[in-house]
Short mmCIF file of C-alpha atoms in Angstrom, two decimals:
data_model
loop_
_atom_site.label_atom_id
_atom_site.label_comp_id
_atom_site.label_asym_id
_atom_site.label_seq_id
_atom_site.Cartn_x
_atom_site.Cartn_y
_atom_site.Cartn_z
CA MET A 1 0.00 0.00 0.00
CA THR A 2 1.52 3.37 -0.98
CA THR A 3 1.88 6.36 1.31
CA ASP A 4 -0.26 8.63 -0.93
CA LEU A 5 -3.28 6.63 0.22
CA ILE A 6 -2.60 7.64 3.83
CA ASP A 7 -3.55 11.05 5.21
CA LEU A 8 -0.74 11.71 7.70
CA HIS A 9 -2.72 14.55 9.31
CA THR A 10 -5.53 12.13 10.10
CA VAL A 11 -3.07 9.64 11.57
CA LYS A 12 -1.50 12.38 13.73
CA THR A 13 -4.95 13.45 14.94
CA LEU A 14 -5.77 9.88 15.95
CA VAL A 15 -2.43 9.51 17.74
CA ARG A 16 -2.99 12.75 19.68
CA ARG A 17 -6.47 11.60 20.66
CA GLU A 18 -5.20 8.26 21.95
CA LEU A 19 -2.27 9.81 23.83
CA ARG A 20 -4.53 12.38 25.45
CA ASP A 21 -6.92 9.67 26.63
CA SER A 22 -4.03 7.56 27.96
CA LEU A 23 -2.44 10.44 29.86
CA ARG A 24 -5.77 11.18 31.54
CA ASP A 25 -5.93 7.64 32.99
CA TRP A 26 -3.92 7.43 36.23
CA ARG A 27 -3.93 3.62 35.99
CA ILE A 28 -1.68 3.96 32.96
CA VAL A 29 0.38 6.98 33.98
CA VAL A 30 1.32 5.82 37.49
CA PRO A 31 2.84 2.43 36.47
CA ILE A 32 4.78 4.10 33.65
CA VAL A 33 6.19 6.75 35.98
CA LEU A 34 7.09 4.21 38.68
CA LEU A 35 8.77 1.82 36.25
CA THR A 36 10.66 4.69 34.65
CA ALA A 37 11.79 6.51 37.78
CA ILE A 38 12.32 3.76 40.38
CA PHE A 39 13.06 0.49 38.58
CA PRO A 40 16.39 1.67 37.04
CA PHE A 41 17.74 2.47 40.54
CA LEU A 42 16.67 -0.92 41.86
CA THR A 43 18.23 -2.68 38.86
CA ASN A 44 21.46 -0.74 39.30
CA ILE A 45 21.65 -1.71 42.98
CA ALA A 46 21.01 -5.37 42.13
CA ALA A 47 23.61 -5.30 39.35
CA GLN A 48 26.20 -3.72 41.66
CA MET A 49 25.54 -6.31 44.38
CA ALA A 50 25.87 -9.12 41.84
CA PHE A 51 29.09 -7.60 40.50
CA ASP A 52 30.60 -7.32 43.99
CA PHE A 53 29.59 -10.90 44.80
CA LEU A 54 31.03 -12.32 41.57
CA GLU A 55 34.18 -10.22 41.91
CA GLY A 56 34.88 -11.97 45.21
CA TYR A 57 35.07 -15.26 43.29
CA GLY A 58 37.11 -13.85 40.43
CA ALA A 59 34.19 -13.95 37.96
CA THR A 60 34.60 -10.32 36.93
CA VAL A 61 33.68 -11.02 33.31
CA ILE A 62 30.19 -12.18 34.31
CA GLY A 63 29.85 -9.19 36.61
CA GLU A 64 30.77 -6.81 33.80
CA ARG A 65 28.04 -8.26 31.63
CA MET A 66 25.45 -7.52 34.30
CA VAL A 67 25.46 -3.89 33.12
CA PRO A 68 24.09 -4.46 29.58
CA PHE A 69 21.75 -7.14 30.93
CA GLY A 70 20.34 -4.69 33.48
CA MET A 71 19.91 -2.08 30.76
CA MET A 72 17.94 -4.57 28.66
CA VAL A 73 15.68 -5.49 31.59
CA VAL A 74 15.08 -1.82 32.43
CA GLY A 75 13.96 -1.23 28.86
CA PHE A 76 11.80 -4.34 28.71
CA PHE A 77 9.48 -3.76 31.66
CA PRO A 78 8.01 -0.42 30.49
CA ILE A 79 7.27 -1.78 27.02
CA THR A 80 5.16 -4.56 28.54
CA LEU A 81 2.62 -1.80 29.28
CA SER A 82 2.23 -1.43 25.53
CA LEU A 83 0.15 -4.60 25.67
CA VAL A 84 -2.37 -2.89 27.95
CA LEU A 85 -2.65 0.11 25.66
CA ALA A 86 -2.77 -1.97 22.48
CA LEU A 87 -5.41 -4.35 23.80
CA GLU A 88 -7.62 -1.38 24.64
CA THR A 89 -7.37 0.07 21.16
CA PHE A 90 -10.52 -1.45 19.67
CA VAL A 91 -12.16 -3.93 22.02
CA GLY A 92 -11.85 -1.53 24.97
CA GLU A 93 -13.58 1.26 23.06
CA LYS A 94 -16.22 -1.19 21.92
CA GLU A 95 -17.05 -2.07 25.52
CA ARG A 96 -17.14 1.67 26.41
CA ASN A 97 -19.47 2.34 23.43
CA THR A 98 -17.09 4.90 21.91
CA LEU A 99 -16.02 2.84 18.92
CA GLU A 100 -19.00 3.78 16.74
CA ALA A 101 -18.15 7.48 16.99
CA LEU A 102 -14.53 6.78 16.05
CA PHE A 103 -15.50 4.64 13.07
CA ALA A 104 -17.91 7.34 11.89
CA THR A 105 -14.93 9.61 11.11
CA PRO A 106 -13.73 9.86 7.51
CA ALA A 107 -10.47 8.10 8.43
CA SER A 108 -9.78 5.00 6.36
CA ASP A 109 -9.27 1.55 7.87
CA LEU A 110 -5.52 1.81 7.27
CA GLU A 111 -5.34 5.24 8.97
CA LEU A 112 -7.29 3.92 11.96
CA TYR A 113 -4.99 0.95 12.26
CA LEU A 114 -1.79 2.99 11.99
CA GLY A 115 -3.05 5.65 14.40
CA LYS A 116 -3.91 3.06 17.04
CA LEU A 117 -0.63 1.22 16.48
CA ILE A 118 1.57 4.32 16.84
CA ALA A 119 -0.36 5.65 19.83
CA ALA A 120 0.02 2.37 21.74
CA LEU A 121 3.75 2.42 21.01
CA VAL A 122 4.74 5.99 21.91
CA LEU A 123 4.29 6.08 25.69
CA PRO A 124 5.90 2.70 26.54
CA LEU A 125 8.86 3.40 24.25
CA CYS A 126 9.41 6.86 25.74
CA ALA A 127 9.30 5.29 29.21
CA ALA A 128 11.74 2.57 28.14
CA TYR A 129 14.21 5.08 26.68
CA ALA A 130 13.95 7.28 29.78
CA GLY A 131 14.48 4.28 32.05
CA ILE A 132 17.57 3.20 30.10
CA ALA A 133 18.95 6.75 30.31
CA ILE A 134 18.40 6.89 34.08
CA TYR A 135 20.03 3.47 34.47
CA LEU A 136 23.09 4.53 32.48
CA VAL A 137 23.44 7.76 34.47
CA THR A 138 23.17 5.99 37.82
CA THR A 139 25.61 3.31 36.66
CA SER A 140 28.20 5.88 35.58
CA PHE A 141 27.89 7.89 38.82
CA GLY A 142 28.09 4.70 40.85
CA GLY A 143 31.46 3.84 39.36
CA GLY A 144 30.01 1.22 37.04
CA LEU A 145 31.75 -0.12 34.01
CA GLU A 146 31.73 1.72 30.72
CA LEU A 147 29.24 0.39 28.19
CA PRO A 148 30.29 0.03 24.53
CA GLY A 149 28.35 2.36 22.27
CA LEU A 150 27.53 -0.38 19.78
CA LEU A 151 25.96 -2.51 22.52
CA LEU A 152 23.81 0.46 23.55
CA VAL A 153 22.58 0.72 19.97
CA GLN A 154 21.75 -3.00 19.99
CA VAL A 155 19.77 -2.77 23.23
CA LEU A 156 17.81 0.26 22.02
CA LEU A 157 17.08 -1.44 18.70
CA LEU A 158 15.96 -4.70 20.35
CA THR A 159 13.78 -2.79 22.83
CA THR A 160 12.08 -0.90 19.99
CA LEU A 161 11.51 -4.01 17.90
CA GLU A 162 10.17 -6.02 20.84
CA ALA A 163 7.73 -3.24 21.69
CA LEU A 164 6.56 -3.13 18.08
CA VAL A 165 6.08 -6.92 18.04
CA MET A 166 3.94 -6.82 21.17
CA VAL A 167 1.92 -3.82 20.01
CA SER A 168 1.31 -5.07 16.46
CA GLY A 169 0.27 -8.48 17.79
CA ALA A 170 -1.96 -6.99 20.49
CA VAL A 171 -3.68 -4.61 18.05
CA ILE A 172 -4.58 -7.59 15.87
CA VAL A 173 -5.90 -9.43 18.93
CA SER A 174 -7.91 -6.37 20.00
CA SER A 175 -9.53 -6.03 16.58
CA HIS A 176 -10.52 -9.71 16.45
CA THR A 177 -11.84 -10.29 19.97
CA THR A 178 -15.14 -9.26 21.47
CA SER A 179 -14.23 -8.50 25.09
CA VAL A 180 -11.31 -7.08 27.06
CA ARG A 181 -11.20 -10.27 29.13
CA ALA A 182 -10.72 -12.44 26.03
CA ALA A 183 -8.10 -10.03 24.71
CA ASN A 184 -6.18 -10.16 28.00
CA LEU A 185 -6.19 -13.95 27.93
CA LEU A 186 -4.84 -14.01 24.38
CA ALA A 187 -2.22 -11.43 25.36
CA SER A 188 -0.45 -14.08 27.41
CA PHE A 189 0.37 -15.80 24.11
CA ILE A 190 2.26 -12.64 23.13
CA ILE A 191 4.12 -11.92 26.34
CA VAL A 192 5.30 -15.51 26.90
CA PRO A 193 7.29 -15.81 23.63
CA THR A 194 8.65 -12.30 24.18
CA ALA A 195 9.80 -13.20 27.69
CA LEU A 196 11.46 -16.34 26.32
CA LEU A 197 13.20 -14.21 23.72
CA LEU A 198 14.46 -11.96 26.51
CA GLN A 199 16.03 -15.00 28.16
CA VAL A 200 17.73 -15.92 24.88
CA GLU A 201 19.10 -12.39 24.60
CA ALA A 202 20.30 -12.55 28.21
CA GLY A 203 22.10 -15.81 27.50
CA LEU A 204 23.81 -14.29 24.47
CA MET A 205 24.91 -11.30 26.53
CA PHE A 206 26.34 -13.38 29.37
CA TRP A 207 28.02 -15.59 26.79
CA GLY A 208 29.52 -12.53 25.16
CA ALA A 209 28.01 -13.36 21.75
CA TYR A 210 27.02 -9.77 21.02
CA GLN A 211 27.16 -10.26 17.25
CA ALA A 212 24.33 -12.79 17.52
CA LEU A 213 22.07 -10.00 18.80
CA TRP A 214 22.02 -8.57 15.27
CA TYR A 215 20.47 -11.83 14.03
CA VAL A 216 17.85 -11.59 16.76
CA ALA A 217 17.09 -8.05 15.62
CA LEU A 218 16.80 -9.22 12.02
CA ALA A 219 14.36 -11.95 13.06
CA LEU A 220 12.27 -9.37 14.93
CA VAL A 221 12.19 -7.15 11.84
CA VAL A 222 10.77 -10.07 9.84
CA VAL A 223 8.18 -10.84 12.53
CA ASN A 224 7.15 -7.18 12.68
CA ALA A 225 6.72 -7.04 8.92
CA ILE A 226 4.51 -10.12 9.05
CA LEU A 227 2.37 -8.85 11.94
CA ILE A 228 1.90 -5.36 10.53
CA ARG A 229 1.05 -6.70 7.09
CA ALA A 230 -1.42 -9.14 8.64
CA GLY A 231 -2.98 -6.34 10.68
CA MET A 232 -3.41 -4.10 7.66
CA ARG A 233 -4.95 -6.87 5.60
CA SER A 234 -7.31 -8.18 8.26
CA PHE A 235 -8.59 -4.95 9.82
CA ASN A 236 -12.10 -3.98 8.75
CA ARG A 237 -14.27 -1.59 10.75
CA GLU A 238 -17.55 -3.18 9.73
CA GLU A 239 -16.40 -6.59 10.92
CA VAL A 240 -15.11 -5.16 14.21
CA LEU A 241 -18.51 -3.56 14.89
CA SER A 242 -20.58 -6.55 13.80
CA ARG A 243 -18.52 -9.16 15.63
CA GLU A 244 -20.60 -10.68 18.43
CA LEU A 245 -19.48 -12.16 21.73
CA ASP A 246 -17.75 -15.51 21.34
CA THR A 247 -19.32 -18.21 23.48
CA LEU A 248 -18.24 -21.80 24.07
CA ASN A 249 -20.90 -24.09 22.66
CA LEU A 250 -19.54 -27.62 22.34
CA ARG A 251 -22.39 -28.74 20.11
CA ARG A 252 -21.77 -25.79 17.79
CA VAL A 253 -18.02 -26.43 17.86
CA GLY A 254 -18.58 -30.06 16.87
CA LYS A 255 -20.85 -29.03 14.03
CA ASP A 256 -18.34 -26.44 12.81
CA VAL A 257 -15.48 -28.95 12.90
CA ARG A 258 -17.53 -31.48 10.94
CA ARG A 259 -18.42 -28.91 8.26
CA LEU A 260 -14.84 -27.64 8.09
CA TRP A 261 -13.69 -31.23 7.60
CA LEU A 262 -16.10 -31.67 4.68
CA ALA A 263 -15.45 -28.27 3.11
CA PRO A 264 -12.79 -27.96 0.40
CA PRO A 265 -9.98 -25.48 1.13
CA GLY A 266 -11.12 -21.89 0.64
CA HIS A 267 -14.75 -22.64 1.55
CA ALA A 268 -14.53 -22.04 5.32
CA ARG A 269 -16.94 -19.09 5.27
CA ILE A 270 -19.52 -21.09 3.34
CA ALA A 271 -19.15 -24.00 5.76
CA LEU A 272 -19.50 -21.86 8.88
CA ARG A 273 -21.87 -19.08 7.87
CA THR A 274 -24.31 -20.79 5.50
CA GLY A 275 -26.32 -23.96 5.49
CA GLU A 276 -25.26 -24.92 1.99
CA ALA A 277 -24.70 -28.59 1.33
CA LEU A 278 -21.02 -29.49 1.17
CA PRO A 279 -19.45 -31.99 -1.24
CA ARG A 280 -18.82 -35.51 -0.03
CA TRP A 281 -15.39 -35.96 1.49
CA SER A 282 -13.15 -38.83 0.45
CA VAL A 283 -9.51 -39.79 0.74
CA LYS A 284 -9.18 -39.60 -3.03
CA ARG A 285 -10.52 -36.04 -3.05
CA PHE A 286 -8.10 -35.09 -0.28
CA TYR A 287 -5.01 -36.29 -2.13
CA THR A 288 -6.04 -35.09 -5.59
CA HIS A 289 -7.76 -31.80 -4.75
CA ASP A 290 -7.58 -30.67 -1.11
CA LEU A 291 -3.92 -31.39 -0.37
CA PRO A 292 -2.51 -29.42 -3.35
CA ARG A 293 -4.67 -26.44 -2.41
CA LEU A 294 -3.70 -26.67 1.27
CA LEU A 295 -0.02 -26.75 0.35
CA ARG A 296 -0.52 -23.83 -2.02
CA SER A 297 -2.32 -21.76 0.62
CA GLY A 298 0.37 -22.62 3.16
CA ARG A 299 3.32 -21.90 0.86
CA PHE A 300 4.44 -18.97 2.99
CA ALA A 301 4.43 -21.11 6.15
CA LEU A 302 6.28 -23.84 4.27
CA GLY A 303 8.89 -21.37 3.13
CA ALA A 304 9.30 -19.94 6.64
CA SER A 305 9.64 -23.43 8.13
CA ALA A 306 12.21 -24.42 5.53
CA ALA A 307 14.18 -21.24 6.26
CA ILE A 308 14.11 -21.90 10.01
CA MET A 309 15.30 -25.48 9.52
CA LEU A 310 18.12 -24.34 7.22
CA LEU A 311 19.14 -21.61 9.67
CA GLY A 312 19.10 -24.17 12.47
CA PHE A 313 21.46 -26.42 10.54
CA LEU A 314 23.80 -23.52 9.77
CA PHE A 315 23.70 -22.38 13.39
CA GLY A 316 24.66 -25.86 14.57
CA TRP A 317 27.44 -26.00 11.98
CA GLY A 318 28.74 -22.66 13.20
CA LEU A 319 28.75 -23.85 16.80
CA ALA A 320 30.74 -26.91 15.76
CA GLN A 321 33.36 -24.69 14.14
CA ARG A 322 33.57 -22.52 17.22
CA PHE A 323 33.59 -25.33 19.75
CA PRO A 324 35.37 -28.30 18.13
CA LEU A 325 35.42 -31.57 20.03
CA THR A 326 38.08 -34.25 20.02
CA ALA A 327 38.66 -36.32 16.89
CA SER A 328 37.48 -39.43 18.75
CA PHE A 329 34.00 -37.98 19.16
CA VAL A 330 32.71 -40.07 16.24
CA ASN A 331 34.20 -43.55 16.26
CA PHE A 332 33.05 -44.96 12.94
CA ASP A 333 34.79 -48.29 13.52
CA ALA A 334 32.76 -48.82 16.69
CA VAL A 335 29.61 -47.70 14.90
CA ALA A 336 30.14 -50.13 12.02
CA SER A 337 30.94 -52.95 14.44
CA THR A 338 27.78 -52.33 16.43
CA ILE A 339 25.64 -52.13 13.29
CA SER A 340 27.10 -55.39 11.99
CA ARG A 341 25.87 -57.09 15.16
CA GLY A 342 22.41 -55.70 14.44
CA ASN A 343 21.98 -54.00 17.83
CA LEU A 344 22.18 -50.22 17.70
CA SER A 345 21.04 -49.96 21.34
CA GLU A 346 24.65 -50.90 22.21
CA MET A 347 26.00 -47.86 20.37
CA PRO A 348 28.98 -46.46 22.29
CA ALA A 349 28.61 -43.17 24.16
CA GLY A 350 30.64 -41.41 21.51
CA GLY A 351 28.46 -42.71 18.72
CA VAL A 352 25.17 -41.53 17.37
CA GLY A 353 22.67 -43.67 19.27
CA LEU A 354 20.10 -41.25 20.65
CA LEU A 355 17.17 -43.60 21.27
CA PRO A 356 16.88 -46.09 24.16
CA GLU A 357 15.55 -48.77 21.82
CA PHE A 358 16.33 -48.78 18.13
CA ASN A 359 13.12 -50.08 16.60
CA ALA A 360 10.46 -48.63 14.34
CA GLY A 361 7.86 -48.29 17.10
CA ALA A 362 10.16 -46.35 19.44
CA ILE A 363 11.30 -44.01 16.66
CA LEU A 364 7.74 -43.41 15.48
CA MET A 365 6.54 -42.63 19.03
CA HIS A 366 9.46 -40.25 19.52
CA ASN A 367 8.57 -38.36 16.34
CA LEU A 368 4.87 -38.32 17.23
CA ARG A 369 5.63 -36.82 20.65
CA ALA A 370 7.65 -34.10 18.95
CA THR A 371 4.76 -33.41 16.56
CA VAL A 372 2.24 -33.17 19.41
CA LEU A 373 4.53 -30.73 21.23
CA THR A 374 4.78 -28.70 18.05
CA LEU A 375 0.98 -28.49 17.88
CA MET A 376 0.63 -27.54 21.56
CA PHE A 377 3.24 -24.81 21.40
CA ALA A 378 1.75 -23.50 18.17
CA VAL A 379 -1.49 -22.70 19.99
CA LEU A 380 0.28 -21.28 23.05
CA SER A 381 2.80 -19.08 21.22
CA PHE A 382 1.20 -18.19 17.87
CA GLY A 383 3.47 -20.75 16.21
CA SER A 384 6.75 -19.12 17.26
CA ILE A 385 7.96 -21.83 19.65
CA SER A 386 6.93 -24.55 17.19
CA MET A 387 9.36 -22.97 14.73
CA LEU A 388 12.13 -23.25 17.32
CA LEU A 389 11.24 -26.92 17.84
CA ALA A 390 11.56 -27.47 14.10
CA GLY A 391 14.95 -25.75 13.98
CA LEU A 392 16.41 -27.43 17.07
CA PRO A 393 16.89 -30.95 15.58
CA MET A 394 18.45 -29.36 12.51
CA ALA A 395 20.83 -27.43 14.77
CA VAL A 396 21.86 -30.71 16.43
CA LEU A 397 22.32 -32.30 13.00
CA GLY A 398 24.40 -29.36 11.82
CA PHE A 399 26.52 -29.54 14.97
CA LEU A 400 27.20 -33.25 14.43
CA ALA A 401 28.02 -32.75 10.76
CA GLY A 402 30.35 -29.90 11.67
CA GLN A 403 32.11 -32.01 14.28
CA VAL A 404 32.52 -34.83 11.77
CA GLY A 405 34.10 -32.41 9.31
CA GLY A 406 36.35 -31.03 12.03
CA ALA A 407 37.48 -34.54 12.93
CA GLY A 408 38.83 -35.03 9.41
CA SER A 409 35.94 -37.06 7.97
CA ASN A 410 33.64 -36.14 5.10
CA PRO A 411 30.45 -34.47 6.47
CA VAL A 412 28.59 -35.10 3.19
CA GLN A 413 29.34 -38.81 3.50
CA PHE A 414 28.15 -38.69 7.12
CA LEU A 415 24.84 -37.06 6.13
CA ALA A 416 24.39 -39.43 3.19
CA ALA A 417 24.87 -42.45 5.43
CA PHE A 418 23.21 -41.50 8.71
CA VAL A 419 20.49 -39.05 7.61
CA LEU A 420 19.61 -39.23 3.93
CA PRO A 421 18.13 -42.79 3.75
CA HIS A 422 15.30 -41.95 6.14
CA GLY A 423 15.66 -38.16 6.15
CA VAL A 424 14.43 -37.93 2.58
CA VAL A 425 11.03 -38.90 4.03
CA GLU A 426 11.28 -37.63 7.61
CA LEU A 427 12.46 -34.10 6.84
CA PRO A 428 9.50 -33.30 4.52
CA ALA A 429 7.14 -34.64 7.19
CA THR A 430 8.76 -32.42 9.81
CA LEU A 431 8.62 -29.45 7.44
CA ILE A 432 4.92 -29.91 6.70
CA ALA A 433 4.02 -30.41 10.37
CA ALA A 434 5.93 -27.27 11.39
CA ALA A 435 4.38 -25.25 8.57
CA PHE A 436 0.80 -26.15 9.45
CA ALA A 437 1.55 -25.56 13.13
CA LEU A 438 2.79 -22.09 12.18
CA ARG A 439 -0.38 -21.67 10.14
CA ILE A 440 -2.42 -22.21 13.32
CA GLY A 441 -0.56 -19.31 14.91
CA ALA A 442 -1.24 -17.19 11.83
CA MET A 443 -4.95 -18.03 12.08
CA LEU A 444 -4.94 -16.78 15.68
CA ILE A 445 -3.16 -13.54 14.81
CA ALA A 446 -5.02 -12.77 11.59
CA PRO A 447 -8.02 -15.00 10.86
CA PRO A 448 -9.29 -15.11 7.28
CA ARG A 449 -11.72 -12.37 6.40
CA SER A 450 -15.21 -12.75 7.89
CA LEU A 451 -14.01 -15.37 10.42
CA THR A 452 -13.60 -14.81 14.15
CA VAL A 453 -10.50 -15.80 16.09
CA GLY A 454 -12.24 -18.94 17.33
CA GLU A 455 -13.35 -19.92 13.84
CA GLY A 456 -9.85 -19.28 12.52
CA LEU A 457 -8.42 -21.51 15.25
CA LEU A 458 -10.86 -24.30 14.38
CA LEU A 459 -9.95 -23.98 10.71
CA GLY A 460 -6.23 -24.15 11.45
CA LEU A 461 -6.61 -27.14 13.77
CA THR A 462 -8.84 -28.99 11.31
CA ASP A 463 -6.39 -28.48 8.46
CA PHE A 464 -3.51 -29.58 10.72
CA VAL A 465 -5.32 -32.80 11.68
CA LYS A 466 -6.11 -33.58 8.04
CA VAL A 467 -2.50 -33.11 6.97
CA PHE A 468 -1.18 -34.95 10.01
CA LEU A 469 -3.37 -38.04 9.53
CA PHE A 470 -2.97 -38.40 5.78
CA VAL A 471 0.51 -36.95 5.13
CA VAL A 472 2.71 -36.54 8.20
CA LEU A 473 1.79 -39.77 9.98
CA PRO A 474 2.33 -42.05 6.95
CA LEU A 475 5.62 -40.30 6.17
CA LEU A 476 6.84 -40.65 9.77
CA GLY A 477 5.86 -44.33 9.79
CA LEU A 478 7.75 -44.93 6.56
CA ALA A 479 10.73 -42.96 7.87
CA SER A 480 10.91 -45.07 11.05
CA LEU A 481 11.00 -48.26 8.97
CA LEU A 482 13.69 -46.85 6.69
CA GLU A 483 15.74 -45.71 9.69
CA VAL A 484 15.73 -49.21 11.19
CA TYR A 485 16.10 -51.37 8.08
CA LEU A 486 17.72 -49.20 5.39
CA THR A 487 19.93 -46.66 7.18
CA PRO A 488 22.13 -49.32 8.90
CA LEU A 489 22.74 -50.97 5.53
CA VAL A 490 23.80 -47.67 3.98
CA ILE A 491 26.09 -46.97 6.95
CA GLN A 492 27.74 -50.37 6.51
CA LEU A 493 28.09 -49.71 2.79
CA LEU A 494 29.70 -46.30 3.19
CA TYR A 495 31.76 -47.05 6.29
#
C-alpha cells in the first residue's frame, strides 16, 4: 500500500487523541512513571551487588556483563505496558461504546490501524528510553563499568523491535476479539514468547556473543513485517462492529469442525456461515484436490519453516566450528561394528545412538511426541515456539556434521549415510508439520476475512489434523522403517 493513500494529518490526529486519553488515565500513567523513575535504581543496585559478589570469586567477566543485561531489563518492563494500551485500542472502546463514533470519522481503515498502532507504542517506548537513560546515568555515577556504544545501539534497537512486536500483535488481537477479558487472555500468548526471547538475549549477553544480537534483531524485523502486514490486511471496521461475543458451545463447535472437515480449502466461510450442502469428502478427493490447495495456501508457512530449519542447521554448523570436540567424538569403527551385530542400542557413548531402543515403534513414538509438542506450542505461542522446535533438531544435526568435518571425515558422506536414507522422508514430514503448526498461529493472529478468532483456530486445527493423519503420519511411519532397516545398511556400505 503506498503512502499517498494515507492522510498523515488524520493519523496524527488519531495519535494525539489516543495519547490524550491515555495520559488522563492514572492507571496507565502511574505504572509508567514508577517503572521509569524507580526500577532503574533498583536494577542498578542489584547489578552492583551481583558484580561485587562475583568479583569476590574472580568472575569479573560475568559481573561486567550484568550492566548491559540490566539495561535490557530496564527497557523491557516499560514496554510490557504497551500490551495494555494496544489491547484497549478497539475492544476496549467497543465495551465503552465509543467505537461507533470513532468509526464514523472519515479516516480509512488503514489510517485507523496505523493511528492506534503508533499511539500504543509511543508512551511505553518513551518510558523505556527514559528508564535506560536513568540506568546509564546511575551506573556511571556509581562507578560502574563503561558500556560500549555499539551494545547500547543493539539494546535500544531490540527494545524498539520487541515493543513493536507486542503492540502489532496486540492490536490484531484487539480487533478480532469481542471483550477485554478475552483479549487479556490471548495477550499471554504474546508476552510468553517475548519473555522467552528476553532470556535468549540474556544468554547471548552473558556468553559474550554480542554479534548474535544482530540476528535476533533481524528476526524481529521479519516478525514485525509479518504482523503489521497481517494487521493491515485483516482490519475492517464493519467486521469489528458486527462481531458478536464468542461463546463456548460444544455442540456448535462439533458441528463447525464437521463442516470444516467436509469443506474444500477456501470454503470455510460457506461452511461456517451458510447452510449450503457441502461436497462428499473422500480420501481420493483429499489427495487429488484438497492437499494441493492446502499446500498452495500454506506456501508462505512452508517457506518460513524451511528457512528456520536451514538456519538451524547452519547455526549448529557454526557452533561446531567454534567449539570443536576431540577427533574421537565419532568412532566410525565402533559404529560399524555395532551395526554389523544388528543391535544399535549398544551404540557407544561417543556414537550416534540417541534412542533407548532402536526399533520402528520407538522411533515413530518419539517423532509423534515431537509433533504433538509442536501443535501444543503452536497454539500457546502463535506458532513461534513450534518454529524453534523445528529448527532445534536441525541445529543438532548441523553440529554433528560440523564435528565430523572437524574430525577429518567427510560431512557429506556422514549425512548421506546417517540421515539421507530416512531423512528424505522424515524431513519433509517435519517441514509440513511445522508449517501447518505455524499456520495455526497465523490463524490466531489474523483469521481469514469474515471469520472470528475462534473460527480461525478451528480452521487451522482442522487443516492440521487432516494433513497430520494423511501426510505426516504415513511419512513418519515410513521414515521409522527406513531408519531401522535401510539406514544401517547404507552406513555399513559407506563405512
